[in-house]
Every structure is written in structure tokens, then in C-alpha cells.
Short mmCIF file of N, CA and C in Angstrom, two decimals:
data_model
loop_
_atom_site.label_atom_id
_atom_site.label_comp_id
_atom_site.label_asym_id
_atom_site.label_seq_id
_atom_site.Cartn_x
_atom_site.Cartn_y
_atom_site.Cartn_z
N MET U 1 -16.28 20.17 -14.44
CA MET U 1 -15.68 18.86 -14.29
C MET U 1 -14.18 19.00 -14.04
N MET U 2 -13.66 18.14 -13.20
CA MET U 2 -12.26 18.17 -12.85
C MET U 2 -11.41 17.68 -14.02
N ASN U 3 -10.26 18.30 -14.19
CA ASN U 3 -9.35 17.90 -15.26
C ASN U 3 -8.28 17.00 -14.67
N CYS U 4 -8.29 15.75 -15.05
CA CYS U 4 -7.24 14.83 -14.61
C CYS U 4 -6.27 14.55 -15.75
N ASP U 5 -6.21 15.44 -16.73
CA ASP U 5 -5.29 15.28 -17.84
C ASP U 5 -3.95 15.97 -17.57
N THR U 6 -3.89 16.75 -16.49
CA THR U 6 -2.65 17.42 -16.13
C THR U 6 -2.35 17.18 -14.66
N TYR U 7 -1.10 17.37 -14.31
CA TYR U 7 -0.66 17.23 -12.93
C TYR U 7 0.27 18.38 -12.63
N THR U 8 0.12 18.97 -11.44
CA THR U 8 0.99 20.05 -11.01
C THR U 8 2.10 19.46 -10.13
N VAL U 9 3.34 19.64 -10.57
CA VAL U 9 4.49 19.10 -9.87
C VAL U 9 4.58 19.69 -8.46
N GLN U 10 4.90 18.82 -7.50
CA GLN U 10 5.12 19.23 -6.12
C GLN U 10 6.58 19.00 -5.76
N ARG U 11 7.02 19.63 -4.70
CA ARG U 11 8.40 19.47 -4.24
C ARG U 11 8.70 17.98 -4.02
N GLY U 12 9.82 17.54 -4.53
CA GLY U 12 10.24 16.15 -4.36
C GLY U 12 9.78 15.20 -5.45
N ASP U 13 8.87 15.64 -6.32
CA ASP U 13 8.40 14.78 -7.41
C ASP U 13 9.50 14.56 -8.43
N THR U 14 9.46 13.39 -9.06
CA THR U 14 10.33 13.13 -10.20
C THR U 14 9.42 12.71 -11.36
N LEU U 15 9.92 12.89 -12.56
CA LEU U 15 9.14 12.52 -13.73
C LEU U 15 8.84 11.01 -13.73
N SER U 16 9.81 10.22 -13.29
CA SER U 16 9.59 8.77 -13.27
C SER U 16 8.53 8.38 -12.24
N GLU U 17 8.50 9.04 -11.07
CA GLU U 17 7.47 8.73 -10.07
C GLU U 17 6.09 9.17 -10.54
N ILE U 18 6.02 10.32 -11.19
CA ILE U 18 4.74 10.79 -11.73
C ILE U 18 4.25 9.79 -12.78
N GLY U 19 5.14 9.37 -13.66
CA GLY U 19 4.79 8.39 -14.68
C GLY U 19 4.32 7.08 -14.08
N GLU U 20 5.01 6.63 -13.03
CA GLU U 20 4.63 5.38 -12.37
C GLU U 20 3.23 5.49 -11.76
N TRP U 21 2.95 6.61 -11.10
CA TRP U 21 1.65 6.80 -10.46
C TRP U 21 0.52 6.81 -11.48
N PHE U 22 0.72 7.51 -12.59
CA PHE U 22 -0.34 7.65 -13.59
C PHE U 22 -0.27 6.58 -14.68
N HIS U 23 0.65 5.64 -14.56
CA HIS U 23 0.80 4.54 -15.52
C HIS U 23 1.09 5.05 -16.94
N VAL U 24 1.98 6.03 -16.99
CA VAL U 24 2.43 6.59 -18.27
C VAL U 24 3.96 6.59 -18.23
N PRO U 25 4.63 6.01 -19.23
CA PRO U 25 6.10 6.00 -19.21
C PRO U 25 6.66 7.42 -19.11
N TRP U 26 7.70 7.58 -18.28
CA TRP U 26 8.27 8.91 -18.10
C TRP U 26 8.77 9.49 -19.41
N GLU U 27 9.23 8.62 -20.30
CA GLU U 27 9.70 9.11 -21.60
C GLU U 27 8.57 9.76 -22.39
N GLU U 28 7.36 9.19 -22.25
CA GLU U 28 6.20 9.77 -22.92
C GLU U 28 5.85 11.13 -22.31
N LEU U 29 5.93 11.22 -20.98
CA LEU U 29 5.69 12.51 -20.32
C LEU U 29 6.71 13.55 -20.77
N GLN U 30 7.96 13.12 -20.88
CA GLN U 30 9.01 14.03 -21.33
C GLN U 30 8.70 14.55 -22.73
N HIS U 31 8.30 13.65 -23.62
CA HIS U 31 7.99 14.03 -25.00
C HIS U 31 6.74 14.91 -25.07
N LEU U 32 5.68 14.52 -24.37
CA LEU U 32 4.43 15.28 -24.39
C LEU U 32 4.61 16.72 -23.93
N ASN U 33 5.54 16.92 -23.00
CA ASN U 33 5.70 18.23 -22.37
C ASN U 33 6.95 18.97 -22.82
N ASP U 34 7.61 18.46 -23.86
CA ASP U 34 8.83 19.09 -24.38
C ASP U 34 9.82 19.43 -23.26
N ILE U 35 10.09 18.44 -22.42
CA ILE U 35 11.02 18.62 -21.31
C ILE U 35 12.40 18.16 -21.77
N PRO U 36 13.36 19.11 -21.92
CA PRO U 36 14.67 18.74 -22.43
C PRO U 36 15.43 17.79 -21.49
N ASP U 37 15.35 18.04 -20.19
CA ASP U 37 16.08 17.22 -19.21
C ASP U 37 15.06 16.65 -18.22
N PRO U 38 14.82 15.33 -18.26
CA PRO U 38 13.81 14.73 -17.40
C PRO U 38 14.14 14.86 -15.90
N ASP U 39 15.39 15.20 -15.58
CA ASP U 39 15.77 15.39 -14.18
C ASP U 39 15.49 16.81 -13.70
N LEU U 40 15.01 17.67 -14.60
CA LEU U 40 14.74 19.05 -14.21
C LEU U 40 13.27 19.39 -14.41
N ILE U 41 12.48 19.09 -13.38
CA ILE U 41 11.09 19.56 -13.33
C ILE U 41 10.96 20.36 -12.05
N TYR U 42 9.99 21.26 -12.01
CA TYR U 42 9.93 22.23 -10.93
C TYR U 42 8.55 22.25 -10.27
N PRO U 43 8.50 22.45 -8.94
CA PRO U 43 7.21 22.61 -8.26
C PRO U 43 6.39 23.71 -8.94
N GLY U 44 5.13 23.40 -9.16
CA GLY U 44 4.24 24.35 -9.83
C GLY U 44 4.12 24.12 -11.32
N GLN U 45 5.05 23.36 -11.89
CA GLN U 45 5.03 23.07 -13.33
C GLN U 45 3.85 22.15 -13.65
N GLU U 46 3.12 22.48 -14.71
CA GLU U 46 1.99 21.65 -15.16
C GLU U 46 2.51 20.60 -16.12
N ILE U 47 2.17 19.34 -15.87
CA ILE U 47 2.58 18.24 -16.72
C ILE U 47 1.34 17.64 -17.38
N ARG U 48 1.32 17.65 -18.71
CA ARG U 48 0.26 16.94 -19.45
C ARG U 48 0.51 15.46 -19.31
N LEU U 49 -0.55 14.69 -19.09
CA LEU U 49 -0.40 13.27 -18.83
C LEU U 49 -0.72 12.38 -20.03
N ALA U 50 -1.43 12.92 -21.01
CA ALA U 50 -1.83 12.09 -22.15
C ALA U 50 -2.11 12.95 -23.37
N HIS U 51 -1.97 12.34 -24.55
CA HIS U 51 -2.33 13.02 -25.80
C HIS U 51 -3.83 13.26 -25.84
N ASP U 52 -4.57 12.24 -25.47
CA ASP U 52 -6.04 12.33 -25.49
C ASP U 52 -6.59 11.40 -24.42
N GLY U 53 -7.73 11.75 -23.90
CA GLY U 53 -8.37 10.93 -22.87
C GLY U 53 -7.70 11.10 -21.52
N GLN U 54 -8.41 10.70 -20.50
CA GLN U 54 -7.89 10.84 -19.15
C GLN U 54 -7.19 9.57 -18.71
N VAL U 55 -6.14 9.73 -17.92
CA VAL U 55 -5.43 8.59 -17.37
C VAL U 55 -5.96 8.27 -15.97
N CYS U 56 -6.94 9.05 -15.53
CA CYS U 56 -7.50 8.85 -14.20
C CYS U 56 -9.02 8.83 -14.25
N LYS U 57 -9.58 8.23 -13.22
CA LYS U 57 -11.02 8.26 -13.00
C LYS U 57 -11.26 9.38 -11.99
N VAL U 58 -12.27 10.19 -12.22
CA VAL U 58 -12.62 11.23 -11.28
C VAL U 58 -13.62 10.64 -10.29
N TYR U 59 -13.26 10.68 -9.01
CA TYR U 59 -14.13 10.16 -7.95
C TYR U 59 -14.68 11.34 -7.17
N THR U 60 -15.98 11.33 -6.91
CA THR U 60 -16.61 12.37 -6.11
C THR U 60 -16.80 11.85 -4.69
N VAL U 61 -16.20 12.54 -3.73
CA VAL U 61 -16.26 12.15 -2.32
C VAL U 61 -17.71 12.18 -1.84
N ARG U 62 -18.07 11.13 -1.09
CA ARG U 62 -19.40 11.03 -0.50
C ARG U 62 -19.30 11.18 1.02
N THR U 63 -20.39 11.48 1.65
CA THR U 63 -20.44 11.59 3.10
C THR U 63 -19.91 10.30 3.71
N GLY U 64 -18.99 10.43 4.66
CA GLY U 64 -18.44 9.27 5.35
C GLY U 64 -17.19 8.69 4.72
N ASP U 65 -16.84 9.12 3.50
CA ASP U 65 -15.63 8.63 2.84
C ASP U 65 -14.38 9.10 3.59
N THR U 66 -13.35 8.27 3.55
CA THR U 66 -12.02 8.67 4.01
C THR U 66 -11.04 8.37 2.89
N VAL U 67 -9.90 9.04 2.93
CA VAL U 67 -8.89 8.82 1.90
C VAL U 67 -8.41 7.37 1.95
N SER U 68 -8.27 6.81 3.15
CA SER U 68 -7.79 5.43 3.24
C SER U 68 -8.82 4.45 2.67
N GLU U 69 -10.11 4.69 2.91
CA GLU U 69 -11.14 3.81 2.35
C GLU U 69 -11.21 3.91 0.82
N ILE U 70 -11.08 5.12 0.31
CA ILE U 70 -11.07 5.31 -1.14
C ILE U 70 -9.86 4.59 -1.73
N GLY U 71 -8.71 4.73 -1.08
CA GLY U 71 -7.51 4.04 -1.54
C GLY U 71 -7.69 2.53 -1.55
N GLU U 72 -8.27 1.98 -0.49
CA GLU U 72 -8.52 0.53 -0.44
C GLU U 72 -9.46 0.10 -1.56
N ARG U 73 -10.50 0.89 -1.78
CA ARG U 73 -11.49 0.55 -2.80
C ARG U 73 -10.86 0.47 -4.18
N TYR U 74 -9.90 1.37 -4.45
CA TYR U 74 -9.28 1.43 -5.78
C TYR U 74 -7.87 0.85 -5.81
N HIS U 75 -7.47 0.21 -4.73
CA HIS U 75 -6.18 -0.49 -4.65
C HIS U 75 -4.99 0.44 -4.86
N VAL U 76 -5.04 1.60 -4.20
CA VAL U 76 -3.91 2.53 -4.22
C VAL U 76 -3.62 2.96 -2.78
N LYS U 77 -2.36 3.23 -2.49
CA LYS U 77 -1.99 3.66 -1.14
C LYS U 77 -2.55 5.04 -0.86
N TRP U 78 -3.14 5.20 0.33
CA TRP U 78 -3.76 6.48 0.68
C TRP U 78 -2.74 7.61 0.69
N GLN U 79 -1.49 7.31 1.07
CA GLN U 79 -0.47 8.36 1.12
C GLN U 79 -0.23 8.94 -0.26
N LYS U 80 -0.15 8.06 -1.26
CA LYS U 80 0.06 8.53 -2.63
C LYS U 80 -1.18 9.22 -3.17
N LEU U 81 -2.35 8.69 -2.83
CA LEU U 81 -3.61 9.32 -3.24
C LEU U 81 -3.66 10.75 -2.71
N ALA U 82 -3.28 10.93 -1.46
CA ALA U 82 -3.26 12.27 -0.85
C ALA U 82 -2.23 13.16 -1.54
N HIS U 83 -1.03 12.63 -1.78
CA HIS U 83 0.03 13.44 -2.39
C HIS U 83 -0.35 13.90 -3.80
N TYR U 84 -0.74 12.95 -4.64
CA TYR U 84 -0.99 13.29 -6.04
C TYR U 84 -2.29 14.07 -6.26
N ASN U 85 -3.11 14.16 -5.21
CA ASN U 85 -4.31 15.00 -5.29
C ASN U 85 -4.12 16.30 -4.50
N HIS U 86 -2.89 16.55 -4.07
CA HIS U 86 -2.55 17.79 -3.36
C HIS U 86 -3.44 18.00 -2.14
N LEU U 87 -3.68 16.92 -1.37
CA LEU U 87 -4.50 17.03 -0.17
C LEU U 87 -3.60 17.40 1.00
N ALA U 88 -3.70 18.65 1.45
CA ALA U 88 -2.85 19.12 2.54
C ALA U 88 -3.11 18.34 3.83
N ASP U 89 -4.38 18.00 4.08
CA ASP U 89 -4.76 17.23 5.26
C ASP U 89 -5.63 16.07 4.80
N PRO U 90 -5.06 14.88 4.65
CA PRO U 90 -5.84 13.75 4.15
C PRO U 90 -6.96 13.32 5.09
N ASP U 91 -6.94 13.81 6.33
CA ASP U 91 -8.03 13.50 7.25
C ASP U 91 -9.24 14.40 7.03
N THR U 92 -9.08 15.41 6.17
CA THR U 92 -10.17 16.35 5.92
C THR U 92 -10.50 16.38 4.43
N ILE U 93 -11.49 15.59 4.05
CA ILE U 93 -12.06 15.66 2.70
C ILE U 93 -13.54 15.90 2.87
N HIS U 94 -14.16 16.46 1.84
CA HIS U 94 -15.55 16.91 1.96
C HIS U 94 -16.42 16.30 0.87
N PRO U 95 -17.67 15.97 1.21
CA PRO U 95 -18.60 15.49 0.19
C PRO U 95 -18.64 16.46 -1.00
N GLY U 96 -18.60 15.90 -2.20
CA GLY U 96 -18.61 16.71 -3.42
C GLY U 96 -17.22 17.00 -3.94
N GLN U 97 -16.20 16.84 -3.10
CA GLN U 97 -14.82 17.07 -3.54
C GLN U 97 -14.44 16.03 -4.59
N LYS U 98 -13.65 16.42 -5.58
CA LYS U 98 -13.23 15.53 -6.66
C LYS U 98 -11.80 15.06 -6.40
N ILE U 99 -11.59 13.76 -6.61
CA ILE U 99 -10.28 13.16 -6.44
C ILE U 99 -9.96 12.35 -7.69
N CYS U 100 -8.73 12.48 -8.19
CA CYS U 100 -8.30 11.70 -9.35
C CYS U 100 -7.70 10.38 -8.88
N ILE U 101 -8.17 9.30 -9.47
CA ILE U 101 -7.67 7.96 -9.15
C ILE U 101 -7.08 7.38 -10.43
N PRO U 102 -5.79 7.00 -10.40
CA PRO U 102 -5.17 6.50 -11.63
C PRO U 102 -5.83 5.22 -12.11
N GLN U 103 -5.98 5.11 -13.42
CA GLN U 103 -6.49 3.88 -14.01
C GLN U 103 -5.32 2.93 -14.17
N GLN U 104 -5.50 1.70 -13.79
CA GLN U 104 -4.40 0.74 -13.81
C GLN U 104 -3.81 0.55 -15.20
N THR U 105 -4.60 0.73 -16.23
CA THR U 105 -4.10 0.51 -17.58
C THR U 105 -3.66 1.81 -18.24
N GLY U 106 -3.68 2.91 -17.52
CA GLY U 106 -3.31 4.18 -18.12
C GLY U 106 -4.31 4.56 -19.19
N HIS U 107 -3.86 5.28 -20.21
CA HIS U 107 -4.77 5.79 -21.24
C HIS U 107 -4.74 4.95 -22.50
N ARG U 108 -4.12 3.84 -22.47
CA ARG U 108 -4.02 3.01 -23.68
C ARG U 108 -5.27 2.19 -23.85
#
């Protein structure tokens, strides 16, 4: 099963943008991950998203799905869906592939 409890930082990410996407306050992410300076996160760094439970729904790609259709279905922009799922080519997804979709209410 896919783990949507962590996120791997990519170039250009900020803690506040990650928090906004996953519906978790950046201050909580800072505390959860013992980050002394919230302005200093690095590509490749693993960020825990919650104390317990997942902040995302795991979606399994079906034949014929596209990132834009999945985004429309769950009311999220396809560009962000592609970015936060590390999809190098959003036009190429495969049946059985797992994608994390943020829950609007976060983990509360």
C-alpha cells in the first residue's frame, strides 16, 4: 500500500505550500519534523504530514484515466496533482498506479 503520510520535498517547494496542499498548517509540519527554520527545507527531504492517519486518499489509476480528469473529480488542479505526486510526465499514467489526493479536511 502506498504511504501518503510523508512527502518528499522537490525543488521550489516551501513548507507553507506543502501545508496548503495537504491541508496541514505549516507550523504543524515544522513541529512534526523538528525543522528549526521553516525557510530551510531541501529537495529529497522527507516530510511527515501527520501524527496519525493519512491526510490523503490513495487513488488507484484505472484504464482511461487522465491526471486532469482525476483532478476534476476530486476538485484539485491537475498541475498540483502532478507536482505533489512527482509525476514527471502527467500525460503518462498507468492503470494500477497509486496517486495521493489531499483530503479537504486534512487529518482532523
